[in-house]
Short mmCIF file of C-alpha atoms in Angstrom, two decimals:
data_model
loop_
_atom_site.label_atom_id
_atom_site.label_comp_id
_atom_site.label_asym_id
_atom_site.label_seq_id
_atom_site.Cartn_x
_atom_site.Cartn_y
_atom_site.Cartn_z
CA UNK A 1 265.30 99.45 163.87
CA UNK A 2 265.07 100.68 160.28
CA UNK A 3 263.30 103.67 158.80
CA UNK A 4 260.71 102.84 156.15
CA UNK A 5 259.16 104.39 153.08
CA UNK A 6 256.57 102.53 150.99
CA UNK A 7 255.71 103.18 147.35
CA UNK A 8 252.13 102.36 146.34
CA UNK A 9 250.34 103.12 143.11
CA UNK A 10 246.86 103.93 141.93
CA UNK A 11 247.20 100.99 139.50
CA UNK A 12 249.77 98.70 137.93
CA UNK A 13 252.51 100.12 135.69
CA UNK A 14 252.49 103.63 137.19
CA UNK A 15 256.20 103.50 138.02
CA UNK A 16 256.39 102.05 141.55
CA UNK A 17 259.30 99.76 140.72
CA UNK A 18 261.30 102.48 138.99
CA UNK A 19 260.77 105.04 141.75
CA UNK A 20 261.70 102.43 144.35
CA UNK A 21 264.88 101.81 142.37
CA UNK A 22 265.57 105.53 142.26
CA UNK A 23 265.15 105.93 146.02
CA UNK A 24 267.44 102.95 146.66
CA UNK A 25 270.21 104.62 144.63
CA UNK A 26 269.60 108.08 146.14
CA UNK A 27 269.81 106.72 149.68
CA UNK A 28 272.72 104.41 148.85
CA UNK A 29 274.90 107.24 147.59
CA UNK A 30 274.10 109.17 150.76
CA UNK A 31 275.79 106.38 152.71
CA UNK A 32 272.68 104.67 154.07
CA UNK A 33 272.44 100.92 154.43
CA UNK A 34 269.31 100.72 152.28
CA UNK A 35 267.51 97.61 151.07
CA UNK A 36 264.50 97.12 148.72
CA UNK A 37 261.52 94.96 149.61
CA UNK A 38 258.36 93.71 147.93
CA UNK A 39 256.28 91.20 149.84
CA UNK A 40 254.76 89.52 146.79
CA UNK A 41 255.46 89.68 143.08
CA UNK A 42 253.31 88.22 140.33
CA UNK A 43 255.59 88.01 137.32
CA UNK A 44 257.17 85.60 134.87
CA UNK A 45 260.30 87.73 134.82
CA UNK A 46 262.43 86.14 137.51
CA UNK A 47 266.05 85.81 138.59
CA UNK A 48 268.16 83.29 140.48
CA UNK A 49 270.27 84.40 143.44
CA UNK A 50 273.73 83.15 144.35
CA UNK A 51 272.01 80.72 146.77
CA UNK A 52 269.82 79.30 143.98
CA UNK A 53 266.65 81.08 145.15
CA UNK A 54 264.16 82.48 142.64
CA UNK A 55 262.91 86.05 143.00
CA UNK A 56 261.37 88.87 140.97
CA UNK A 57 263.57 90.86 138.58
CA UNK A 58 262.37 94.23 139.89
CA UNK A 59 263.96 93.66 143.29
CA UNK A 60 267.17 92.57 141.56
CA UNK A 61 267.43 95.96 139.84
CA UNK A 62 266.59 97.70 143.11
CA UNK A 63 269.25 95.68 144.94
CA UNK A 64 271.83 96.63 142.29
CA UNK A 65 270.86 100.27 142.73
CA UNK A 66 271.38 99.87 146.49
CA UNK A 67 274.79 98.25 145.98
CA UNK A 68 273.59 94.87 147.23
CA UNK A 69 273.66 91.23 146.17
CA UNK A 70 270.02 90.14 145.54
CA UNK A 71 268.58 87.73 148.13
CA UNK A 72 265.15 86.15 148.53
CA UNK A 73 264.38 88.20 151.67
CA UNK A 74 263.85 91.15 149.30
CA UNK A 75 260.95 89.30 147.63
CA UNK A 76 259.75 86.45 149.87
CA UNK A 77 256.68 85.54 147.78
CA UNK A 78 256.74 85.12 144.00
CA UNK A 79 253.74 84.00 141.93
CA UNK A 80 254.48 82.75 138.40
CA UNK A 81 251.28 82.37 136.34
CA UNK A 82 251.04 79.01 134.55
CA UNK A 83 247.64 79.50 132.89
CA UNK A 84 243.96 78.90 133.62
CA UNK A 85 243.98 81.24 136.67
CA UNK A 86 246.76 79.16 138.21
CA UNK A 87 250.23 80.10 139.44
CA UNK A 88 253.32 78.42 140.73
CA UNK A 89 253.82 79.70 144.29
CA UNK A 90 257.41 80.35 145.35
CA UNK A 91 258.16 81.08 149.01
CA UNK A 92 261.61 82.33 149.98
CA UNK A 93 262.95 81.32 146.59
CA UNK A 94 261.59 77.74 146.57
CA UNK A 95 258.47 76.46 144.77
CA UNK A 96 255.80 75.04 147.10
CA UNK A 97 253.33 74.00 144.38
CA UNK A 98 250.79 75.23 141.86
CA UNK A 99 247.59 76.85 143.13
CA UNK A 100 244.50 78.32 141.58
CA UNK A 101 243.81 81.99 142.20
CA UNK A 102 240.99 81.02 144.56
CA UNK A 103 243.15 78.54 146.49
CA UNK A 104 245.87 81.11 146.95
CA UNK A 105 243.85 84.22 147.77
CA UNK A 106 241.21 82.50 149.89
CA UNK A 107 243.43 80.10 151.79
CA UNK A 108 247.16 80.40 151.39
CA UNK A 109 248.10 84.08 151.09
CA UNK A 110 247.68 84.88 154.77
CA UNK A 111 249.87 81.87 155.61
CA UNK A 112 252.47 83.23 153.22
CA UNK A 113 252.39 86.49 155.16
CA UNK A 114 254.33 84.70 157.89
CA UNK A 115 257.28 84.45 155.47
CA UNK A 116 256.84 88.13 154.66
CA UNK A 117 257.06 89.14 158.33
CA UNK A 118 260.08 86.91 158.92
CA UNK A 119 261.91 88.40 155.93
CA UNK A 120 261.10 91.93 157.08
CA UNK A 121 262.38 91.17 160.58
CA UNK A 122 265.71 89.97 159.19
CA UNK A 123 266.08 93.04 156.96
CA UNK A 124 265.07 95.30 159.83
CA UNK A 125 267.96 94.00 161.93
CA UNK A 126 270.54 94.36 159.14
CA UNK A 127 269.68 97.67 157.43
CA UNK A 128 268.85 101.21 158.50
CA UNK A 129 266.40 101.95 155.67
CA UNK A 130 263.87 99.74 153.87
CA UNK A 131 262.28 101.01 150.66
CA UNK A 132 259.10 98.98 150.12
CA UNK A 133 257.17 98.51 146.91
CA UNK A 134 253.47 97.72 146.76
CA UNK A 135 251.62 95.99 143.91
CA UNK A 136 248.80 97.14 141.69
CA UNK A 137 246.45 99.30 143.74
CA UNK A 138 245.82 99.15 147.52
CA UNK A 139 242.15 99.96 146.95
CA UNK A 140 241.02 96.81 145.10
CA UNK A 141 238.02 96.00 147.29
CA UNK A 142 237.72 92.40 146.06
CA UNK A 143 241.35 91.66 147.01
CA UNK A 144 241.95 93.68 150.18
CA UNK A 145 240.85 91.03 152.69
CA UNK A 146 243.64 88.67 151.66
CA UNK A 147 246.15 91.13 150.24
CA UNK A 148 249.67 90.72 151.68
CA UNK A 149 251.63 93.23 149.63
CA UNK A 150 250.02 96.63 150.15
CA UNK A 151 248.29 97.99 153.25
CA UNK A 152 248.81 94.83 155.30
CA UNK A 153 252.56 95.46 155.07
CA UNK A 154 252.17 99.18 155.72
CA UNK A 155 250.06 98.59 158.82
CA UNK A 156 252.35 95.83 160.10
CA UNK A 157 255.32 98.23 159.95
CA UNK A 158 253.41 101.49 160.42
CA UNK A 159 255.30 102.47 157.29
CA UNK A 160 254.60 105.86 155.68
CA UNK A 161 253.23 105.55 152.14
CA UNK A 162 253.74 107.62 149.02
CA UNK A 163 250.86 107.17 146.57
CA UNK A 164 251.94 107.36 142.90
CA UNK A 165 249.86 108.12 139.80
CA UNK A 166 250.88 107.96 136.14
CA UNK A 167 249.81 111.21 134.48
CA UNK A 168 250.93 110.00 131.03
CA UNK A 169 247.95 107.64 130.80
CA UNK A 170 245.46 110.33 131.91
CA UNK A 171 243.12 110.57 134.87
CA UNK A 172 245.91 110.94 137.44
CA UNK A 173 244.08 113.38 139.71
CA UNK A 174 240.91 111.28 139.76
CA UNK A 175 242.90 108.12 140.43
CA UNK A 176 244.70 109.68 143.40
CA UNK A 177 241.54 111.10 144.95
CA UNK A 178 239.53 107.94 144.22
CA UNK A 179 242.16 105.64 145.69
CA UNK A 180 242.30 107.65 148.92
CA UNK A 181 238.50 107.64 149.15
CA UNK A 182 238.43 103.84 148.93
CA UNK A 183 240.95 103.38 151.76
CA UNK A 184 239.76 103.15 155.33
CA UNK A 185 240.69 105.78 157.90
CA UNK A 186 243.77 103.99 159.26
CA UNK A 187 245.06 103.33 155.74
CA UNK A 188 244.53 106.93 154.61
CA UNK A 189 246.46 108.12 157.65
CA UNK A 190 249.46 106.10 156.54
CA UNK A 191 249.53 107.87 153.16
CA UNK A 192 251.88 110.76 153.85
CA UNK A 193 252.33 112.15 150.36
CA UNK A 194 251.41 112.01 146.68
CA UNK A 195 253.67 111.70 143.62
CA UNK A 196 252.76 112.40 140.01
CA UNK A 197 254.89 110.35 137.63
CA UNK A 198 255.75 110.39 133.90
CA UNK A 199 254.90 114.05 133.29
CA UNK A 200 255.68 115.57 129.88
CA UNK A 201 255.92 119.31 129.34
CA UNK A 202 256.05 122.43 131.49
CA UNK A 203 255.54 121.44 135.12
CA UNK A 204 254.43 124.97 136.06
CA UNK A 205 251.24 124.37 134.07
CA UNK A 206 250.39 121.67 136.62
CA UNK A 207 250.38 124.05 139.61
CA UNK A 208 246.57 124.45 139.75
CA UNK A 209 246.18 120.67 139.78
CA UNK A 210 248.73 120.28 142.58
CA UNK A 211 247.01 122.97 144.65
CA UNK A 212 243.68 121.23 144.12
CA UNK A 213 245.08 117.83 145.13
CA UNK A 214 246.61 119.13 148.33
CA UNK A 215 243.45 120.99 149.31
CA UNK A 216 241.13 118.11 148.39
CA UNK A 217 243.13 115.31 150.04
CA UNK A 218 245.05 117.08 152.78
CA UNK A 219 248.17 115.29 151.52
CA UNK A 220 251.28 117.07 150.21
CA UNK A 221 252.41 116.48 146.64
CA UNK A 222 256.08 115.60 147.08
CA UNK A 223 256.97 115.95 143.45
CA UNK A 224 256.22 115.66 139.75
CA UNK A 225 258.58 113.19 138.08
CA UNK A 226 259.28 113.84 134.39
CA UNK A 227 258.85 111.12 131.79
CA UNK A 228 262.26 109.47 131.30
CA UNK A 229 262.98 108.03 127.86
CA UNK A 230 265.10 104.87 127.46
CA UNK A 231 266.06 104.44 131.10
CA UNK A 232 268.16 101.32 130.43
CA UNK A 233 266.70 99.52 133.46
CA UNK A 234 265.04 96.09 133.35
CA UNK A 235 261.26 96.11 133.05
CA UNK A 236 259.32 94.22 135.70
CA UNK A 237 256.59 92.57 133.64
CA UNK A 238 255.34 92.06 130.10
CA UNK A 239 252.91 95.02 130.25
CA UNK A 240 255.85 97.12 129.04
CA UNK A 241 256.17 95.01 125.88
CA UNK A 242 253.05 96.63 124.40
CA UNK A 243 255.25 99.65 123.69
CA UNK A 244 257.79 97.53 121.75
CA UNK A 245 255.65 95.82 119.12
CA UNK A 246 255.98 98.17 116.13
CA UNK A 247 257.96 96.65 113.26
CA UNK A 248 261.01 98.93 112.86
CA UNK A 249 261.92 100.59 109.59
CA UNK A 250 265.59 101.15 110.40
CA UNK A 251 268.39 99.22 112.08
CA UNK A 252 271.06 97.14 110.39
CA UNK A 253 269.95 94.04 112.30
CA UNK A 254 266.21 93.57 112.88
CA UNK A 255 265.40 91.10 115.66
CA UNK A 256 261.88 89.78 116.25
CA UNK A 257 261.24 88.26 119.69
CA UNK A 258 258.18 86.01 119.72
CA UNK A 259 255.88 87.07 122.55
CA UNK A 260 254.09 83.86 123.49
CA UNK A 261 251.23 83.98 126.05
CA UNK A 262 253.48 82.67 128.85
CA UNK A 263 256.67 84.50 127.90
CA UNK A 264 259.18 84.70 130.74
CA UNK A 265 262.50 86.41 131.32
CA UNK A 266 262.16 88.71 128.32
CA UNK A 267 264.92 90.83 129.90
CA UNK A 268 267.28 88.30 128.27
CA UNK A 269 267.04 90.53 125.18
CA UNK A 270 267.38 93.99 126.75
CA UNK A 271 271.12 94.22 126.12
CA UNK A 272 270.51 93.46 122.43
CA UNK A 273 267.90 96.21 122.17
CA UNK A 274 270.44 98.79 123.38
CA UNK A 275 272.91 98.05 120.58
CA UNK A 276 273.26 100.93 118.09
CA UNK A 277 272.82 98.71 115.03
CA UNK A 278 269.85 96.70 116.35
CA UNK A 279 266.10 97.25 116.03
CA UNK A 280 264.37 94.79 118.36
CA UNK A 281 260.61 94.31 118.55
CA UNK A 282 258.09 91.82 119.97
CA UNK A 283 255.63 89.79 117.93
CA UNK A 284 252.35 88.27 119.13
CA UNK A 285 250.89 87.00 115.86
CA UNK A 286 251.79 86.16 112.29
CA UNK A 287 250.67 89.56 111.00
CA UNK A 288 253.23 91.35 113.14
CA UNK A 289 256.33 89.38 112.16
CA UNK A 290 257.47 91.48 109.22
CA UNK A 291 260.84 90.63 107.66
CA UNK A 292 263.30 90.25 110.53
CA UNK A 293 266.92 89.26 110.15
CA UNK A 294 266.76 87.14 113.33
CA UNK A 295 263.90 85.42 115.17
CA UNK A 296 264.34 84.76 118.87
CA UNK A 297 262.24 82.46 121.03
CA UNK A 298 262.23 83.47 124.73
CA UNK A 299 261.69 81.48 127.89
CA UNK A 300 258.24 80.23 128.84
CA UNK A 301 256.42 79.25 132.02
CA UNK A 302 254.29 76.80 130.04
CA UNK A 303 256.40 75.53 127.16
CA UNK A 304 253.98 72.98 125.70
CA UNK A 305 251.06 75.44 125.67
CA UNK A 306 253.24 78.13 124.11
CA UNK A 307 254.44 75.65 121.47
CA UNK A 308 250.81 74.85 120.63
CA UNK A 309 250.17 78.59 120.42
CA UNK A 310 252.95 78.95 117.83
CA UNK A 311 251.23 76.35 115.65
CA UNK A 312 247.71 77.71 116.12
CA UNK A 313 248.74 81.32 115.41
CA UNK A 314 250.65 80.42 112.25
CA UNK A 315 253.91 81.68 113.76
CA UNK A 316 255.45 78.19 113.69
CA UNK A 317 255.13 78.02 109.90
CA UNK A 318 256.68 81.47 109.52
CA UNK A 319 259.58 80.55 111.82
CA UNK A 320 260.24 77.40 109.78
CA UNK A 321 260.09 79.36 106.52
CA UNK A 322 262.48 81.95 107.98
CA UNK A 323 264.96 79.21 108.91
CA UNK A 324 264.58 77.45 105.54
CA UNK A 325 265.59 80.72 103.87
CA UNK A 326 268.89 80.50 105.74
CA UNK A 327 268.05 83.16 108.32
CA UNK A 328 268.92 82.69 112.01
CA UNK A 329 266.64 81.38 114.77
CA UNK A 330 267.78 81.47 118.42
CA UNK A 331 266.08 80.06 121.53
CA UNK A 332 266.64 80.65 125.24
CA UNK A 333 265.42 78.13 127.86
CA UNK A 334 261.78 77.36 126.96
CA UNK A 335 262.43 78.75 123.48
CA UNK A 336 265.42 76.41 123.24
CA UNK A 337 263.16 73.49 124.14
CA UNK A 338 260.70 74.53 121.41
CA UNK A 339 263.48 74.33 118.81
CA UNK A 340 263.77 70.59 119.48
CA UNK A 341 261.77 67.67 118.16
CA UNK A 342 259.65 66.78 121.17
CA UNK A 343 258.61 68.29 124.53
CA UNK A 344 257.30 65.75 127.04
CA UNK A 345 255.49 66.43 130.32
CA UNK A 346 254.66 62.97 131.75
CA UNK A 347 254.18 64.32 135.28
CA UNK A 348 251.98 67.19 134.02
CA UNK A 349 254.36 69.62 135.67
CA UNK A 350 253.28 72.57 133.51
CA UNK A 351 250.11 71.48 131.73
CA UNK A 352 247.82 68.56 130.90
CA UNK A 353 249.71 67.87 127.67
CA UNK A 354 251.62 64.55 127.75
CA UNK A 355 253.82 65.60 124.85
CA UNK A 356 253.94 68.18 122.08
CA UNK A 357 255.98 68.23 118.89
CA UNK A 358 258.57 71.01 118.72
CA UNK A 359 259.78 72.88 115.67
CA UNK A 360 262.33 70.16 114.86
CA UNK A 361 265.13 72.60 114.10
CA UNK A 362 267.48 70.98 116.62
CA UNK A 363 267.97 67.28 117.30
CA UNK A 364 266.81 67.01 120.88
CA UNK A 365 264.00 65.91 123.16
CA UNK A 366 263.05 67.52 126.47
CA UNK A 367 261.34 65.71 129.35
CA UNK A 368 259.95 67.74 132.25
CA UNK A 369 260.47 66.70 135.86
CA UNK A 370 258.91 67.97 139.08
CA UNK A 371 262.17 69.39 140.44
CA UNK A 372 263.18 72.82 139.17
CA UNK A 373 266.83 73.62 138.52
CA UNK A 374 267.67 77.14 139.68
CA UNK A 375 271.28 78.25 139.85
CA UNK A 376 273.72 80.93 138.84
CA UNK A 377 276.24 79.57 136.37
CA UNK A 378 279.52 80.29 134.66
CA UNK A 379 280.37 78.69 131.37
CA UNK A 380 281.89 78.97 127.96
CA UNK A 381 281.01 78.84 124.29
CA UNK A 382 283.56 77.13 122.10
CA UNK A 383 283.43 77.28 118.29
CA UNK A 384 279.70 77.92 117.93
CA UNK A 385 279.02 77.58 114.17
CA UNK A 386 276.65 80.39 113.25
CA UNK A 387 276.01 82.13 109.93
CA UNK A 388 279.37 81.06 108.50
CA UNK A 389 281.35 82.22 111.54
CA UNK A 390 282.70 80.45 114.63
CA UNK A 391 281.94 82.18 117.93
CA UNK A 392 283.86 81.61 121.16
CA UNK A 393 283.54 83.23 124.60
CA UNK A 394 285.43 81.81 127.58
CA UNK A 395 283.67 83.47 130.52
CA UNK A 396 279.90 83.42 130.11
CA UNK A 397 277.83 84.33 133.16
CA UNK A 398 274.12 83.78 133.62
CA UNK A 399 271.57 81.64 135.40
CA UNK A 400 269.28 78.67 134.86
CA UNK A 401 265.58 78.28 135.64
CA UNK A 402 264.09 75.17 134.08
CA UNK A 403 262.35 71.92 134.89
CA UNK A 404 263.29 70.01 131.76
CA UNK A 405 266.10 67.56 131.02
CA UNK A 406 267.21 67.64 127.39
CA UNK A 407 268.52 64.61 125.49
CA UNK A 408 270.26 64.94 122.13
CA UNK A 409 268.94 62.86 119.25
CA UNK A 410 270.81 63.98 116.13
CA UNK A 411 274.45 63.18 115.48
CA UNK A 412 275.09 66.13 113.19
CA UNK A 413 274.30 68.85 115.72
CA UNK A 414 276.97 70.76 117.64
CA UNK A 415 277.06 71.26 121.43
CA UNK A 416 279.22 74.35 121.98
CA UNK A 417 277.74 75.62 125.27
CA UNK A 418 279.32 74.18 128.41
CA UNK A 419 278.53 75.14 132.00
CA UNK A 420 281.72 74.92 134.02
CA UNK A 421 280.45 76.18 137.39
CA UNK A 422 277.05 75.83 139.03
CA UNK A 423 276.38 77.29 142.49
CA UNK A 424 280.11 77.88 142.97
CA UNK A 425 280.90 74.18 142.32
CA UNK A 426 282.87 73.03 139.28
CA UNK A 427 280.97 70.92 136.76
CA UNK A 428 280.84 69.96 133.09
CA UNK A 429 277.33 70.20 131.70
CA UNK A 430 276.32 70.72 128.07
CA UNK A 431 273.56 73.33 128.06
CA UNK A 432 273.12 74.32 124.44
CA UNK A 433 272.87 72.99 120.89
CA UNK A 434 273.42 74.30 117.35
CA UNK A 435 272.55 72.93 113.93
CA UNK A 436 275.90 74.11 112.55
CA UNK A 437 274.37 76.69 110.24
CA UNK A 438 271.79 79.19 111.49
CA UNK A 439 270.05 77.83 114.62
CA UNK A 440 271.20 77.59 118.22
CA UNK A 441 269.72 77.53 121.70
CA UNK A 442 270.81 77.39 125.31
CA UNK A 443 269.43 77.16 128.84
CA UNK A 444 271.60 80.08 130.00
CA UNK A 445 269.48 83.12 130.84
CA UNK A 446 271.42 86.37 130.50
CA UNK A 447 273.76 84.97 127.86
CA UNK A 448 273.37 88.17 125.80
CA UNK A 449 274.41 90.29 128.77
CA UNK A 450 277.93 89.02 128.02
CA UNK A 451 279.35 91.77 125.82
CA UNK A 452 281.81 89.77 123.71
CA UNK A 453 279.32 86.98 122.97
CA UNK A 454 276.51 89.40 122.10
CA UNK A 455 278.63 91.42 119.68
CA UNK A 456 280.02 88.25 118.07
CA UNK A 457 276.49 86.98 117.34
CA UNK A 458 275.43 90.33 115.91
CA UNK A 459 278.57 90.57 113.78
CA UNK A 460 277.93 87.11 112.34
CA UNK A 461 274.51 88.37 111.22
CA UNK A 462 276.04 91.58 109.85
CA UNK A 463 278.65 89.69 107.82
CA UNK A 464 275.94 87.39 106.39
CA UNK A 465 274.16 90.55 105.17
CA UNK A 466 277.32 91.96 103.59
CA UNK A 467 277.87 94.53 106.35
CA UNK A 468 281.12 95.27 108.15
CA UNK A 469 281.45 93.90 111.71
CA UNK A 470 281.46 96.43 114.55
CA UNK A 471 283.92 96.60 117.43
CA UNK A 472 282.69 95.61 120.89
CA UNK A 473 282.73 98.94 122.71
CA UNK A 474 280.00 98.39 125.30
CA UNK A 475 280.23 97.52 128.98
CA UNK A 476 276.71 96.44 129.94
CA UNK A 477 277.38 96.34 133.67
CA UNK A 478 278.81 99.87 133.67
CA UNK A 479 275.94 101.16 131.54
CA UNK A 480 273.45 99.79 134.02
CA UNK A 481 275.17 101.63 136.88
CA UNK A 482 275.11 104.82 134.82
CA UNK A 483 271.37 104.31 134.25
CA UNK A 484 270.78 104.04 138.01
CA UNK A 485 272.75 107.25 138.53
CA UNK A 486 270.78 109.12 135.87
CA UNK A 487 267.47 107.90 137.28
CA UNK A 488 268.49 108.94 140.79
CA UNK A 489 269.56 112.40 139.56
CA UNK A 490 266.22 113.02 137.85
CA UNK A 491 264.07 111.79 140.75
CA UNK A 492 266.14 113.52 143.43
CA UNK A 493 265.75 116.84 141.63
CA UNK A 494 262.00 116.38 141.18
CA UNK A 495 261.13 115.22 144.72
CA UNK A 496 260.97 117.31 147.88
CA UNK A 497 263.73 115.32 149.58
CA UNK A 498 263.58 117.32 152.83
CA UNK A 499 259.90 116.44 153.19
CA UNK A 500 260.63 112.81 152.29
CA UNK A 501 263.32 112.52 154.99
CA UNK A 502 260.97 114.11 157.50
CA UNK A 503 258.32 111.49 156.66
CA UNK A 504 260.84 108.65 156.88
CA UNK A 505 262.16 109.90 160.20
CA UNK A 506 258.69 109.62 161.70
CA UNK A 507 258.36 105.97 160.69
CA UNK A 508 260.70 104.62 163.37
CA UNK A 509 258.83 106.38 166.16
CA UNK A 510 255.47 105.23 164.78
CA UNK A 511 256.72 101.64 164.70
CA UNK A 512 257.98 101.80 168.31
CA UNK A 513 254.60 103.15 169.40
CA UNK A 514 252.78 100.41 167.49
CA UNK A 515 255.04 97.75 169.01
CA UNK A 516 254.31 99.10 172.48
CA UNK A 517 250.57 99.05 171.86
CA UNK A 518 250.78 95.51 170.49
CA UNK A 519 252.82 94.35 173.49
CA UNK A 520 250.35 95.95 175.91
CA UNK A 521 247.45 94.31 174.10
CA UNK A 522 249.19 90.92 174.30
CA UNK A 523 249.74 91.35 178.05
CA UNK A 524 246.11 92.33 178.51
CA UNK A 525 244.90 89.33 176.52
CA UNK A 526 247.21 87.03 178.48
CA UNK A 527 245.73 88.37 181.73
CA UNK A 528 242.22 87.75 180.46
CA UNK A 529 243.15 84.21 179.47
CA UNK A 530 244.47 83.55 182.97
#
């Protein structure tokens, strides 16, 4: 039976995911068999496992920090918003349908909790420590009755909880005290400690506040985590993009990523943003575009609606003018589909739109189907014509998440992207198109995580601007491991680890006691039934 620790927050975006990642790495390097877990994610930033299951990106980072291959048991329920208070519901990596918020929260969520308990039971048998992440706040009164990710999980496991507040946004003390006040007695008892996150400045100046918190709540403050700049770890959701919207003044290569309302898998561009010669920013409207060297269109959970948004916002006209000036435009997955001539949704898989005209920059037509393709892939890029250069990379790795089948309609276009392996089976599948000059797109998520390919694309842009190409000196995979190590170092130094281990050690005994009480209650009820 595993030990547990659960990370909850006073609100969204206080650092639960990052601190869960940190604990996974801290415990992993101490030799523990540690695994991350989050019962339910609501995010458009997803990943595909080796088995072809879809799960949230946050648990992928946490799994990497724990030295594990990501599996759906780490995130058994994933909600991907499609618009109009509706989400695609994914259970154990497989979509089960689209539901309105009311349908899900009032009828289905408690059924989904069965999958949550099953996943936890499997992890409990295999690992000695489970680090659990909550979602949002556990004190949302309108959601608590049907919530399956916060206190329902904690009570099911009798897991000790650390409550986290973000001091950088202000009001941290009030949010901690207020959250505890809104919990019921059993829930408050499960909160074993408080954590203040994202602190800037001299921590000794916070001593009076810590003393007040401990006296007011009766809960120990386990640590004050400093604000960490440029962690190099994937963000969980698009809330973080608000900090990346300023048009940069420097950078040899300026890249504008179009932030459509249903943007998904924006982590496709993280590796680009970490390049020394790149300034990458996100754009929501025509006023924010500026004068980029490259425009990139990301994936989308609702491609036709996002394409209509590009036209309504005026961004479509600016993208077309950018391309007409000979500047590059690149699309990934849904963004790749938008580069084509037509996007059709006859089954209304994503929206009520039968078909929508694309940007017409690539000769292709996409038709949506009800079945989603999710798989890890290996592939190659051969002689991609781009900005006067020819780019080749023989060992591309990434993954696919799409419901559209693309047909090519223009003889002059190139098809340099080939998937050679899907779900460990050999194949030959064309999954990308180029106009031969300055536009290309592909279905391969994570294509820019491939170091040689990424640098080759950037160098083609540099050469077109009259700049010297740069050598490929980065190892993205190694950098990510270094980022996990740095995060773990900072958090381990800031937290009272002795107190944390004491709290975790109590969790196993609490669970055994709860199991015994539950078994006794079941026996008693059985006797009454007889």
